[in-house]
Structure formats: C-alpha cells, structure tokens
Amino acid sequence: MLNSGISVLFEGVNLERLLLGLLVTLRVALIAVVISIVMGILIGIIRTSKSKLVQILFKLYLELFRIIPILVWLFVIYYVIPANFDLNLSAEVVALIVFSLWGAAEMSDIVRGAIISLPKHQTESSKALGLSVSQMYRYVLIPQATKRCIPPMINLITRMIKTTALLTMIGVVEVIKVGQQIIEVNNLEHPTISFWIYGFVFFLYFVICFPLSRFSRKLERKWAT
Amino acid sequence: MTFDWQYIVDVLPHYKTALWLTLKLATIGIAFAIIVGMICSIIQYFKVKVLSQIVQVYLEVARNTPLLIQLFFLYYGLPKIGITLSGELCGIIGLTFLGGSYMAEAFRAGMEAVTKSQIETGKAIGLSNLQLMRYVIIPQAFSYSVPGFGANCIFLLKETSVFSGIAILELTNTTKNLMGIFYKTNEALLMLVVGYLIILLPLTLFLTWLERRVRHAEFGN
C-alpha cells in the first residue's frame, strides 16, 4: 500500500521531470543571487555614505522588503504591472524581479553592516597613508569586509533558495508544480503518491540547503576573531 | 492606476475576518514556537544524551526546508497515511515546527551570553541544576534573546502568508479569492499590503520598545 506511491516516483520520466523542475527553481535562485550580490555590494557601499537623504531612502527600500512578505510582493508585481502598465511579464521574470530586489536589499544591509563594523582607524590610517577613496576600498576595506560578509551572505542565499518554493503560487512550473502534476495523474491509482512526492521535494530542498548552511557555519567559526 | 473606493469599503469585513485569523494563527504558532525553541535549547545546553541528537536533526530539517513544503506535506501528504489534520491545525503545526528551530537558535545565543561567573556563583551558593536554570540562567537568557525573538516573531508573522497554499482564509488567500471573483486586483492588493502593515508596523515599534524595557534583567544594569 505505502510502497505503491514510491514506485511511481521512479516510473517513466517522473523523476527526470521533478529534477528538471528543480533546475527551474535553481535557475531563478541562481540568477537572482548573482544580481543581488552585485547590486547589494553597490548599494551597501552607497549606504555607508554620510548623506542623510541617501540613508533614509535606502533604509525605506530595505524596510519595505522586510515588512511586506515576499509572497505579497510576488502577487503585487505579478498582477498590478500587467493590469496597469500594459506590460506582459512572465511569472519567472516577476520572480526574478522580486527576488533580485529583495536579495539586493538584504545583501546591502550585510555589506553595510560589515563595512561600518570595521574599526575606524582602518579608514583613518589609509587616509593618512594618502590612499584615494577607491584605493581605500580596494585594498583596505573590501578585503576585510568580505570575510565578515560571506557567512551571512550564504545564509541569505539559503533563505532565497527556500523562498523559491513560493514561485509555485504565481504559476511558475518548478519542482513543486511538477510534483503536483505527477500527483494529479497518479492520484487515483496510487493514493499514497502525494505523501511520497511532497516528501521527496522536502528532501530535495533539504539536500540543497543543508550543505550550504553547514558551510556558512564552518566559515563563521573559522573566521571568528 | 485607479481605485474603486466603494469596493474597498464593501470588502472591508472580509479583510477584517482575515486579519483576525492571521493574527490568531500567528500568535498561537509563535507562542508554541517559543516553548518548543526554549525546550530544544535547554536540552542542547545540558547535552542530554540521545535527546540532543534528535533536537539537532530537527533543527537542521526545520531550518533547511521551506514552510510551503512542510505545510503541503502535512496537509496533503499525511492524510494518505491515515493522519488527517484541519487546515488551521496544519498551519499552526507548520509554524511551530519552523519557528521552534529559529527560536531555539535565538535562545541558545541568549543562554551562551550568560556569563560564566553567574553560573559559578549560583553553584557556589548551593543551587541545584534546576534552581540554577530557573533563577539564574533562564531569566537572563530570556532578556538577552528578546531581540532575536522579536525578529523571529516578525519573520513568522510574514510566513503566515504561505498558509494561503493550504486553503486557510488568511489575508493572502482572501485577497486571492477576491481577485478571482471580482477582478479588482488593484484594490484587493492594496488592502493586502495595508493589512500586513497594520499588523507589522505596530509590532515593529512595540518590539523596539520592549527590547529597551527588558534590558534591566541583564547582569550589570
């Protein structure tokens, strides 16, 4: 009885389809991560500026993504933009936009935190040595800040991968959606199928996220001073 | 972008119900999550045999999987092997399962922040392990972990939006339904955002205030 469900997993192309679905999930996550790291570093450096206006503007941007759930952002972009601006966005593009904006906001906070947590004398001594601003960042601040950034950044990447599960709610055909399709086809013949499929997807997410979070903890311990 | 304000007034009662349901589920889930988290971190603190290994596995599984999949598994998977739970119960269990692991992390950090001298002094005046926990470690650890708890509360409240995947009529799902019936997307989504702001803005302010208030329990203040 219980076994009939698990056998479907390995029947025909089911497993292959699930893994292809997982690729869609990971593709969105990967592109969004790359965009948000690049944007996050830029915004993070901008946010260390002394200008109050810059600080408030970017703080507002960060808080908007912190306070409003990502699922709501996905819905807002997915439904509001096509309806009001005559612009057709596929669900995957919407997901990329939301995840990049959110990721960039969170990354910028990590980068900014790392830079301002560096002791003040680092900046002062590099100025005393006559380094230009770009040299100061290039040779003094960024190398030191990188070590403090990487563990929280990996944590954020794990969070972003986990959050991609929400893509199924705006109709991206990723791993969960494929799982649901397989369930719908086989549900009558194999009633336990949903237990196994959802269990398997659960396992897939775990297999991806667990090594990442282990890795970040290891780095954190290694670089702790 | 135009808004039909009359429509917003008409659907207001739906949002009110949904808002209360969101708050109710989140409150229950968060309360259980704090309890589970504290128990887990105390087990790990004393390195109880077997139990602490089980807790470790639980923490890793809960932290490294998305809530949506946890809920799907509870709501659609478990009935097939004979365990049927209502949607709301699934939501609470899922939130507790996920939240427990985050709260455990926050409380563990709090317990580690309690200085060694405190514990040694407690032992020196002859407190039993249980008394040491009850009168020395937990009160201080709790005040240290309030910021962590607060951040987790906001995180878990936001996660309730995922409940819309398992047919619980909370804010997000109500919005989805209303959009499906009336096609008034702008209005429905505006109300959705406003709904979350109504819950989360006061909570954020309250937590900032609370953080300052509980500082008095810390040693040296």
GROMACS .gro file of C-alpha atoms in nm:
model
  446
    1MET     CA    1   0.000   0.000   0.000
    2LEU     CA    2   0.261   0.253   0.107
    3ASN     CA    3   0.505   0.120  -0.148
    4SER     CA    4   0.279   0.176  -0.446
    5GLY     CA    5   0.329   0.550  -0.414
    6ILE     CA    6   0.704   0.547  -0.404
    7SER     CA    7   0.727   0.327  -0.713
    8VAL     CA    8   0.556   0.600  -0.919
    9LEU     CA    9   0.846   0.826  -0.838
   10PHE     CA   10   1.077   0.607  -1.043
   11GLU     CA   11   0.828   0.523  -1.317
   12GLY     CA   12   0.878   0.663  -1.668
   13VAL     CA   13   1.015   1.016  -1.673
   14ASN     CA   14   0.869   1.123  -1.339
   15LEU     CA   15   1.199   1.154  -1.159
   16GLU     CA   16   1.354   1.332  -1.455
   17ARG     CA   17   1.066   1.578  -1.468
   18LEU     CA   18   1.096   1.654  -1.098
   19LEU     CA   19   1.467   1.718  -1.133
   20LEU     CA   20   1.405   1.940  -1.436
   21GLY     CA   21   1.156   2.131  -1.222
   22LEU     CA   22   1.424   2.166  -0.960
   23LEU     CA   23   1.651   2.314  -1.226
   24VAL     CA   24   1.394   2.587  -1.294
   25THR     CA   25   1.385   2.662  -0.921
   26LEU     CA   26   1.762   2.676  -0.903
   27ARG     CA   27   1.791   2.882  -1.220
   28VAL     CA   28   1.569   3.154  -1.075
   29ALA     CA   29   1.755   3.136  -0.744
   30LEU     CA   30   2.098   3.150  -0.906
   31ILE     CA   31   2.026   3.445  -1.137
   32ALA     CA   32   1.860   3.634  -0.853
   33VAL     CA   33   2.152   3.562  -0.622
   34VAL     CA   34   2.407   3.688  -0.873
   35ILE     CA   35   2.209   4.006  -0.940
   36SER     CA   36   2.151   4.069  -0.573
   37ILE     CA   37   2.515   4.019  -0.477
   38VAL     CA   38   2.629   4.271  -0.739
   39MET     CA   39   2.354   4.521  -0.658
   40GLY     CA   40   2.384   4.453  -0.285
   41ILE     CA   41   2.754   4.536  -0.279
   42LEU     CA   42   2.697   4.860  -0.474
   43ILE     CA   43   2.401   4.968  -0.260
   44GLY     CA   44   2.580   4.859   0.055
   45ILE     CA   45   2.876   5.083  -0.025
   46ILE     CA   46   2.644   5.371  -0.119
   47ARG     CA   47   2.463   5.327   0.211
   48THR     CA   48   2.781   5.393   0.409
   49SER     CA   49   2.764   5.748   0.278
   50LYS     CA   50   2.710   6.023   0.531
   51SER     CA   51   2.422   6.183   0.342
   52LYS     CA   52   2.101   6.158   0.546
   53LEU     CA   53   1.883   6.155   0.233
   54VAL     CA   54   2.066   5.856   0.083
   55GLN     CA   55   2.048   5.671   0.413
   56ILE     CA   56   1.676   5.731   0.459
   57LEU     CA   57   1.589   5.640   0.100
   58PHE     CA   58   1.771   5.308   0.106
   59LYS     CA   59   1.653   5.230   0.458
   60LEU     CA   60   1.297   5.277   0.334
   61TYR     CA   61   1.366   5.044   0.043
   62LEU     CA   62   1.506   4.778   0.278
   63GLU     CA   63   1.222   4.807   0.527
   64LEU     CA   64   0.962   4.777   0.250
   65PHE     CA   65   1.102   4.437   0.162
   66ARG     CA   66   1.144   4.339   0.526
   67ILE     CA   67   0.794   4.430   0.640
   68ILE     CA   68   0.587   4.310   0.346
   69PRO     CA   69   0.600   3.932   0.290
   70ILE     CA   70   0.772   3.814  -0.028
   71LEU     CA   71   0.459   3.630  -0.139
   72VAL     CA   72   0.269   3.960  -0.129
   73TRP     CA   73   0.542   4.125  -0.337
   74LEU     CA   74   0.516   3.844  -0.591
   75PHE     CA   75   0.139   3.895  -0.614
   76VAL     CA   76   0.168   4.271  -0.635
   77ILE     CA   77   0.420   4.269  -0.920
   78TYR     CA   78   0.253   3.977  -1.095
   79TYR     CA   79  -0.097   4.126  -1.100
   80VAL     CA   80  -0.051   4.501  -1.081
   81ILE     CA   81   0.206   4.563  -1.353
   82PRO     CA   82   0.030   4.383  -1.641
   83ALA     CA   83  -0.307   4.529  -1.544
   84ASN     CA   84  -0.196   4.890  -1.520
   85PHE     CA   85   0.109   4.938  -1.737
   86ASP     CA   86   0.025   4.725  -2.039
   87LEU     CA   87   0.337   4.519  -1.988
   88ASN     CA   88   0.335   4.143  -2.007
   89LEU     CA   89   0.571   3.978  -1.764
   90SER     CA   90   0.607   3.603  -1.737
   91ALA     CA   91   0.584   3.458  -1.388
   92GLU     CA   92   0.951   3.371  -1.395
   93VAL     CA   93   1.054   3.727  -1.480
   94VAL     CA   94   0.832   3.855  -1.199
   95ALA     CA   95   1.002   3.613  -0.963
   96LEU     CA   96   1.344   3.731  -1.080
   97ILE     CA   97   1.250   4.096  -1.026
   98VAL     CA   98   1.113   4.039  -0.676
   99PHE     CA   99   1.394   3.810  -0.564
  100SER     CA  100   1.663   4.040  -0.701
  101LEU     CA  101   1.515   4.347  -0.536
  102TRP     CA  102   1.468   4.166  -0.206
  103GLY     CA  103   1.809   4.000  -0.222
  104ALA     CA  104   1.982   4.326  -0.309
  105ALA     CA  105   1.814   4.498  -0.013
  106GLU     CA  106   1.921   4.230   0.232
  107MET     CA  107   2.270   4.196   0.083
  108SER     CA  108   2.320   4.571   0.103
  109ASP     CA  109   2.243   4.554   0.474
  110ILE     CA  110   2.501   4.280   0.523
  111VAL     CA  111   2.764   4.470   0.326
  112ARG     CA  112   2.692   4.798   0.501
  113GLY     CA  113   2.700   4.627   0.841
  114ALA     CA  114   3.035   4.468   0.760
  115ILE     CA  115   3.188   4.794   0.641
  116ILE     CA  116   3.075   5.008   0.932
  117SER     CA  117   3.175   4.740   1.181
  118LEU     CA  118   3.537   4.776   1.069
  119PRO     CA  119   3.738   4.975   1.321
  120LYS     CA  120   3.757   5.344   1.241
  121HIS     CA  121   4.134   5.355   1.246
  122GLN     CA  122   4.139   5.146   0.927
  123THR     CA  123   3.982   5.431   0.734
  124GLU     CA  124   4.188   5.692   0.912
  125SER     CA  125   4.518   5.520   0.861
  126SER     CA  126   4.453   5.459   0.493
  127LYS     CA  127   4.372   5.828   0.455
  128ALA     CA  128   4.688   5.913   0.644
  129LEU     CA  129   4.882   5.694   0.403
  130GLY     CA  130   4.739   5.902   0.121
  131LEU     CA  131   4.523   5.637  -0.044
  132SER     CA  132   4.248   5.762  -0.269
  133VAL     CA  133   3.891   5.663  -0.184
  134SER     CA  134   3.885   5.389  -0.446
  135GLN     CA  135   4.223   5.256  -0.330
  136MET     CA  136   4.099   5.260   0.029
  137TYR     CA  137   3.801   5.044  -0.066
  138ARG     CA  138   4.002   4.823  -0.298
  139TYR     CA  139   4.295   4.745  -0.069
  140VAL     CA  140   4.174   4.806   0.286
  141LEU     CA  141   3.800   4.796   0.342
  142ILE     CA  142   3.669   4.541   0.094
  143PRO     CA  143   3.916   4.260   0.170
  144GLN     CA  144   3.841   4.285   0.543
  145ALA     CA  145   3.468   4.332   0.500
  146THR     CA  146   3.447   4.030   0.268
  147LYS     CA  147   3.530   3.790   0.549
  148ARG     CA  148   3.253   3.931   0.763
  149CYS     CA  149   3.008   3.928   0.472
  150ILE     CA  150   3.041   3.580   0.338
  151PRO     CA  151   2.880   3.368   0.614
  152PRO     CA  152   2.564   3.585   0.640
  153MET     CA  153   2.553   3.605   0.261
  154ILE     CA  154   2.548   3.227   0.232
  155ASN     CA  155   2.269   3.219   0.493
  156LEU     CA  156   2.074   3.466   0.284
  157ILE     CA  157   2.129   3.253  -0.026
  158THR     CA  158   1.985   2.951   0.158
  159ARG     CA  159   1.688   3.164   0.255
  160MET     CA  160   1.642   3.273  -0.105
  161ILE     CA  161   1.653   2.913  -0.227
  162LYS     CA  162   1.395   2.816   0.035
  163THR     CA  163   1.175   3.108  -0.061
  164THR     CA  164   1.170   2.997  -0.426
  165ALA     CA  165   0.908   2.745  -0.309
  166LEU     CA  166   0.665   3.038  -0.332
  167LEU     CA  167   0.709   3.055  -0.710
  168THR     CA  168   0.452   2.780  -0.748
  169MET     CA  169   0.191   3.023  -0.613
  170ILE     CA  170   0.227   3.257  -0.912
  171GLY     CA  171   0.230   2.969  -1.157
  172VAL     CA  172   0.595   2.908  -1.234
  173VAL     CA  173   0.629   2.542  -1.332
  174GLU     CA  174   0.904   2.449  -1.090
  175VAL     CA  175   0.965   2.145  -0.876
  176ILE     CA  176   0.651   2.171  -0.659
  177LYS     CA  177   0.424   2.235  -0.956
  178VAL     CA  178   0.570   1.937  -1.142
  179GLY     CA  179   0.516   1.731  -0.827
  180GLN     CA  180   0.152   1.839  -0.818
  181GLN     CA  181   0.109   1.744  -1.182
  182ILE     CA  182   0.250   1.397  -1.117
  183ILE     CA  183   0.021   1.363  -0.816
  184GLU     CA  184  -0.285   1.461  -1.019
  185VAL     CA  185  -0.209   1.199  -1.285
  186ASN     CA  186  -0.144   0.915  -1.042
  187ASN     CA  187  -0.370   1.001  -0.751
  188LEU     CA  188  -0.647   0.751  -0.832
  189GLU     CA  189  -0.424   0.452  -0.889
  190HIS     CA  190  -0.178   0.525  -0.612
  191PRO     CA  191  -0.345   0.711  -0.327
  192THR     CA  192  -0.026   0.748  -0.125
  193ILE     CA  193   0.154   0.931  -0.405
  194SER     CA  194   0.119   1.278  -0.252
  195PHE     CA  195   0.291   1.162   0.064
  196TRP     CA  196   0.591   1.043  -0.135
  197ILE     CA  197   0.611   1.329  -0.383
  198TYR     CA  198   0.590   1.602  -0.120
  199GLY     CA  199   0.825   1.401   0.098
  200PHE     CA  200   1.070   1.381  -0.192
  201VAL     CA  201   1.052   1.754  -0.268
  202PHE     CA  202   1.103   1.819   0.104
  203PHE     CA  203   1.413   1.600   0.084
  204LEU     CA  204   1.540   1.779  -0.230
  205TYR     CA  205   1.522   2.120  -0.064
  206PHE     CA  206   1.698   1.981   0.240
  207VAL     CA  207   1.977   1.827   0.032
  208ILE     CA  208   2.043   2.164  -0.132
  209CYS     CA  209   2.014   2.391   0.171
  210PHE     CA  210   2.177   2.178   0.439
  211PRO     CA  211   2.532   2.172   0.294
  212LEU     CA  212   2.511   2.548   0.234
  213SER     CA  213   2.415   2.628   0.590
  214ARG     CA  214   2.677   2.387   0.725
  215PHE     CA  215   2.937   2.556   0.508
  216SER     CA  216   2.845   2.903   0.630
  217ARG     CA  217   2.863   2.791   0.992
  218LYS     CA  218   3.205   2.642   0.929
  219LEU     CA  219   3.334   2.963   0.773
  220GLU     CA  220   3.183   3.164   1.053
  221ARG     CA  221   3.371   2.958   1.311
  222LYS     CA  222   3.691   2.963   1.109
  223TRP     CA  223   3.691   3.339   1.060
  224ALA     CA  224   3.567   3.430   1.406
  225THR     CA  225   3.818   3.654   1.573
  226MET     CA  226  -0.381   5.325  -1.161
  227THR     CA  227  -0.729   5.386  -1.027
  228PHE     CA  228  -0.902   5.261  -0.716
  229ASP     CA  229  -1.271   5.184  -0.667
  230TRP     CA  230  -1.306   5.306  -0.308
  231GLN     CA  231  -1.666   5.190  -0.274
  232TYR     CA  232  -1.548   4.836  -0.349
  233ILE     CA  233  -1.285   4.861  -0.079
  234VAL     CA  234  -1.550   4.961   0.174
  235ASP     CA  235  -1.766   4.669   0.060
  236VAL     CA  236  -1.498   4.404   0.108
  237LEU     CA  237  -1.366   4.550   0.432
  238PRO     CA  238  -1.543   4.288   0.651
  239HIS     CA  239  -1.366   4.006   0.465
  240TYR     CA  240  -1.033   4.164   0.538
  241LYS     CA  241  -1.125   4.216   0.900
  242THR     CA  242  -1.201   3.846   0.945
  243ALA     CA  243  -0.886   3.752   0.756
  244LEU     CA  244  -0.675   3.988   0.964
  245TRP     CA  245  -0.800   3.835   1.287
  246LEU     CA  246  -0.740   3.483   1.160
  247THR     CA  247  -0.386   3.575   1.057
  248LEU     CA  248  -0.322   3.727   1.397
  249LYS     CA  249  -0.478   3.432   1.580
  250LEU     CA  250  -0.281   3.165   1.395
  251ALA     CA  251   0.041   3.364   1.418
  252THR     CA  252   0.000   3.425   1.792
  253ILE     CA  253  -0.067   3.059   1.870
  254GLY     CA  254   0.211   2.943   1.639
  255ILE     CA  255   0.464   3.190   1.780
  256ALA     CA  256   0.373   3.103   2.140
  257PHE     CA  257   0.426   2.733   2.074
  258ALA     CA  258   0.741   2.807   1.876
  259ILE     CA  259   0.890   2.992   2.174
  260ILE     CA  260   0.806   2.699   2.404
  261VAL     CA  261   0.949   2.441   2.162
  262GLY     CA  262   1.254   2.657   2.099
  263MET     CA  263   1.327   2.702   2.471
  264ILE     CA  264   1.287   2.331   2.542
  265CYS     CA  265   1.516   2.243   2.250
  266SER     CA  266   1.786   2.485   2.350
  267ILE     CA  267   1.776   2.374   2.715
  268ILE     CA  268   1.815   2.012   2.601
  269GLN     CA  269   2.112   2.113   2.391
  270TYR     CA  270   2.257   2.328   2.668
  271PHE     CA  271   2.277   2.031   2.904
  272LYS     CA  272   2.375   1.795   2.618
  273VAL     CA  273   2.112   1.540   2.724
  274LYS     CA  274   2.203   1.207   2.564
  275VAL     CA  275   2.003   1.092   2.257
  276LEU     CA  276   1.754   1.379   2.300
  277SER     CA  277   2.007   1.640   2.199
  278GLN     CA  278   2.091   1.444   1.884
  279ILE     CA  279   1.722   1.427   1.797
  280VAL     CA  280   1.692   1.800   1.858
  281GLN     CA  281   1.991   1.862   1.632
  282VAL     CA  282   1.830   1.667   1.347
  283TYR     CA  283   1.502   1.853   1.400
  284LEU     CA  284   1.677   2.191   1.391
  285GLU     CA  285   1.857   2.109   1.067
  286VAL     CA  286   1.547   1.973   0.895
  287ALA     CA  287   1.325   2.262   1.003
  288ARG     CA  288   1.574   2.531   0.911
  289ASN     CA  289   1.668   2.392   0.572
  290THR     CA  290   1.327   2.332   0.416
  291PRO     CA  291   1.064   2.583   0.302
  292LEU     CA  292   0.746   2.626   0.508
  293LEU     CA  293   0.532   2.574   0.200
  294ILE     CA  294   0.664   2.222   0.151
  295GLN     CA  295   0.628   2.145   0.521
  296LEU     CA  296   0.266   2.254   0.500
  297PHE     CA  297   0.196   2.062   0.177
  298PHE     CA  298   0.343   1.753   0.337
  299LEU     CA  299   0.127   1.795   0.649
  300TYR     CA  300  -0.190   1.889   0.465
  301TYR     CA  301  -0.182   1.673   0.151
  302GLY     CA  302   0.075   1.406   0.235
  303LEU     CA  303  -0.014   1.289   0.584
  304PRO     CA  304  -0.386   1.214   0.521
  305LYS     CA  305  -0.272   0.946   0.275
  306ILE     CA  306  -0.109   0.750   0.557
  307GLY     CA  307  -0.407   0.798   0.786
  308ILE     CA  308  -0.333   1.125   0.968
  309THR     CA  309  -0.587   1.392   0.878
  310LEU     CA  310  -0.545   1.742   1.018
  311SER     CA  311  -0.756   2.051   0.957
  312GLY     CA  312  -0.601   2.335   0.758
  313GLU     CA  313  -0.568   2.566   1.055
  314LEU     CA  314  -0.412   2.295   1.268
  315CYS     CA  315  -0.163   2.223   0.989
  316GLY     CA  316  -0.079   2.591   0.976
  317ILE     CA  317  -0.015   2.608   1.350
  318ILE     CA  318   0.191   2.288   1.348
  319GLY     CA  319   0.391   2.405   1.048
  320LEU     CA  320   0.458   2.746   1.202
  321THR     CA  321   0.559   2.585   1.531
  322PHE     CA  322   0.784   2.337   1.352
  323LEU     CA  323   0.960   2.609   1.155
  324GLY     CA  324   0.954   2.872   1.429
  325GLY     CA  325   1.074   2.636   1.701
  326SER     CA  326   1.406   2.592   1.527
  327TYR     CA  327   1.458   2.967   1.483
  328MET     CA  328   1.355   3.040   1.842
  329ALA     CA  329   1.592   2.769   1.965
  330GLU     CA  330   1.876   2.944   1.786
  331ALA     CA  331   1.784   3.277   1.943
  332PHE     CA  332   1.752   3.132   2.292
  333ARG     CA  333   2.074   2.934   2.261
  334ALA     CA  334   2.257   3.258   2.184
  335GLY     CA  335   2.091   3.410   2.490
  336MET     CA  336   2.198   3.126   2.717
  337GLU     CA  337   2.554   3.142   2.592
  338ALA     CA  338   2.561   3.513   2.670
  339VAL     CA  339   2.502   3.446   3.041
  340THR     CA  340   2.846   3.491   3.193
  341LYS     CA  341   3.035   3.202   3.349
  342SER     CA  342   3.070   3.388   3.677
  343GLN     CA  343   2.693   3.394   3.714
  344ILE     CA  344   2.669   3.019   3.682
  345GLU     CA  345   2.967   2.955   3.909
  346THR     CA  346   2.826   3.187   4.174
  347GLY     CA  347   2.495   3.008   4.154
  348LYS     CA  348   2.669   2.675   4.207
  349ALA     CA  349   2.877   2.817   4.489
  350ILE     CA  350   2.573   2.922   4.687
  351GLY     CA  351   2.440   2.568   4.651
  352LEU     CA  352   2.170   2.595   4.387
  353SER     CA  353   2.065   2.271   4.223
  354ASN     CA  354   2.080   2.245   3.846
  355LEU     CA  355   1.708   2.307   3.825
  356GLN     CA  356   1.725   2.612   4.051
  357LEU     CA  357   2.022   2.742   3.857
  358MET     CA  358   1.816   2.719   3.539
  359ARG     CA  359   1.503   2.867   3.694
  360TYR     CA  360   1.655   3.160   3.886
  361VAL     CA  361   1.983   3.240   3.714
  362ILE     CA  362   2.010   3.126   3.352
  363ILE     CA  363   1.659   3.148   3.206
  364PRO     CA  364   1.569   3.500   3.327
  365GLN     CA  365   1.895   3.645   3.195
  366ALA     CA  366   1.897   3.439   2.878
  367PHE     CA  367   1.541   3.549   2.809
  368SER     CA  368   1.629   3.915   2.826
  369TYR     CA  369   1.934   3.860   2.605
  370SER     CA  370   1.728   3.679   2.344
  371VAL     CA  371   1.439   3.925   2.323
  372PRO     CA  372   1.581   4.096   2.013
  373GLY     CA  373   1.619   3.756   1.847
  374PHE     CA  374   1.269   3.652   1.949
  375GLY     CA  375   1.133   3.978   1.815
  376ALA     CA  376   1.297   3.940   1.476
  377ASN     CA  377   1.163   3.584   1.462
  378CYS     CA  378   0.811   3.698   1.552
  379ILE     CA  379   0.811   3.934   1.255
  380PHE     CA  380   0.956   3.663   1.032
  381LEU     CA  381   0.693   3.409   1.141
  382LEU     CA  382   0.409   3.659   1.104
  383LYS     CA  383   0.519   3.716   0.747
  384GLU     CA  384   0.544   3.344   0.689
  385THR     CA  385   0.170   3.310   0.763
  386SER     CA  386   0.120   3.443   0.408
  387VAL     CA  387   0.233   3.098   0.294
  388PHE     CA  388  -0.078   2.949   0.461
  389SER     CA  389  -0.268   3.056   0.151
  390GLY     CA  390  -0.125   2.742  -0.010
  391ILE     CA  391  -0.335   2.514   0.211
  392ALA     CA  392  -0.676   2.681   0.195
  393ILE     CA  393  -0.664   2.883   0.515
  394LEU     CA  394  -0.859   3.204   0.464
  395GLU     CA  395  -0.596   3.443   0.595
  396LEU     CA  396  -0.504   3.776   0.437
  397THR     CA  397  -0.324   3.650   0.128
  398ASN     CA  398  -0.571   3.376   0.046
  399THR     CA  399  -0.869   3.608   0.097
  400THR     CA  400  -0.708   3.851  -0.146
  401LYS     CA  401  -0.651   3.575  -0.399
  402ASN     CA  402  -1.014   3.468  -0.375
  403LEU     CA  403  -1.149   3.822  -0.405
  404MET     CA  404  -0.930   3.885  -0.707
  405GLY     CA  405  -1.064   3.567  -0.864
  406ILE     CA  406  -1.426   3.669  -0.809
  407PHE     CA  407  -1.425   4.044  -0.879
  408TYR     CA  408  -1.109   4.107  -1.085
  409LYS     CA  409  -1.040   4.416  -0.878
  410THR     CA  410  -0.670   4.345  -0.845
  411ASN     CA  411  -0.552   4.695  -0.754
  412GLU     CA  412  -0.798   4.731  -0.469
  413ALA     CA  413  -0.751   4.380  -0.334
  414LEU     CA  414  -0.371   4.404  -0.336
  415LEU     CA  415  -0.377   4.750  -0.180
  416MET     CA  416  -0.584   4.608   0.105
  417LEU     CA  417  -0.346   4.315   0.135
  418VAL     CA  418  -0.044   4.541   0.177
  419VAL     CA  419  -0.235   4.767   0.417
  420GLY     CA  420  -0.343   4.460   0.615
  421TYR     CA  421   0.014   4.345   0.671
  422LEU     CA  422   0.126   4.699   0.753
  423ILE     CA  423  -0.149   4.725   1.016
  424ILE     CA  424  -0.010   4.418   1.190
  425LEU     CA  425   0.362   4.461   1.134
  426LEU     CA  426   0.425   4.834   1.182
  427PRO     CA  427   0.292   4.848   1.541
  428LEU     CA  428   0.464   4.517   1.616
  429THR     CA  429   0.799   4.651   1.494
  430LEU     CA  430   0.759   4.963   1.710
  431PHE     CA  431   0.646   4.757   2.010
  432LEU     CA  432   0.943   4.523   1.983
  433THR     CA  433   1.187   4.813   1.970
  434TRP     CA  434   1.029   4.946   2.290
  435LEU     CA  435   1.024   4.603   2.455
  436GLU     CA  436   1.391   4.548   2.376
  437ARG     CA  437   1.477   4.854   2.577
  438ARG     CA  438   1.244   4.758   2.864
  439VAL     CA  439   1.379   4.408   2.929
  440ARG     CA  440   1.739   4.522   2.943
  441HIS     CA  441   1.709   4.566   3.319
  442ALA     CA  442   1.728   4.190   3.377
  443GLU     CA  443   2.078   4.178   3.238
  444PHE     CA  444   2.367   4.149   3.474
  445GLY     CA  445   2.535   4.478   3.547
  446ASN     CA  446   2.243   4.706   3.463
   0.00000   0.00000   0.00000
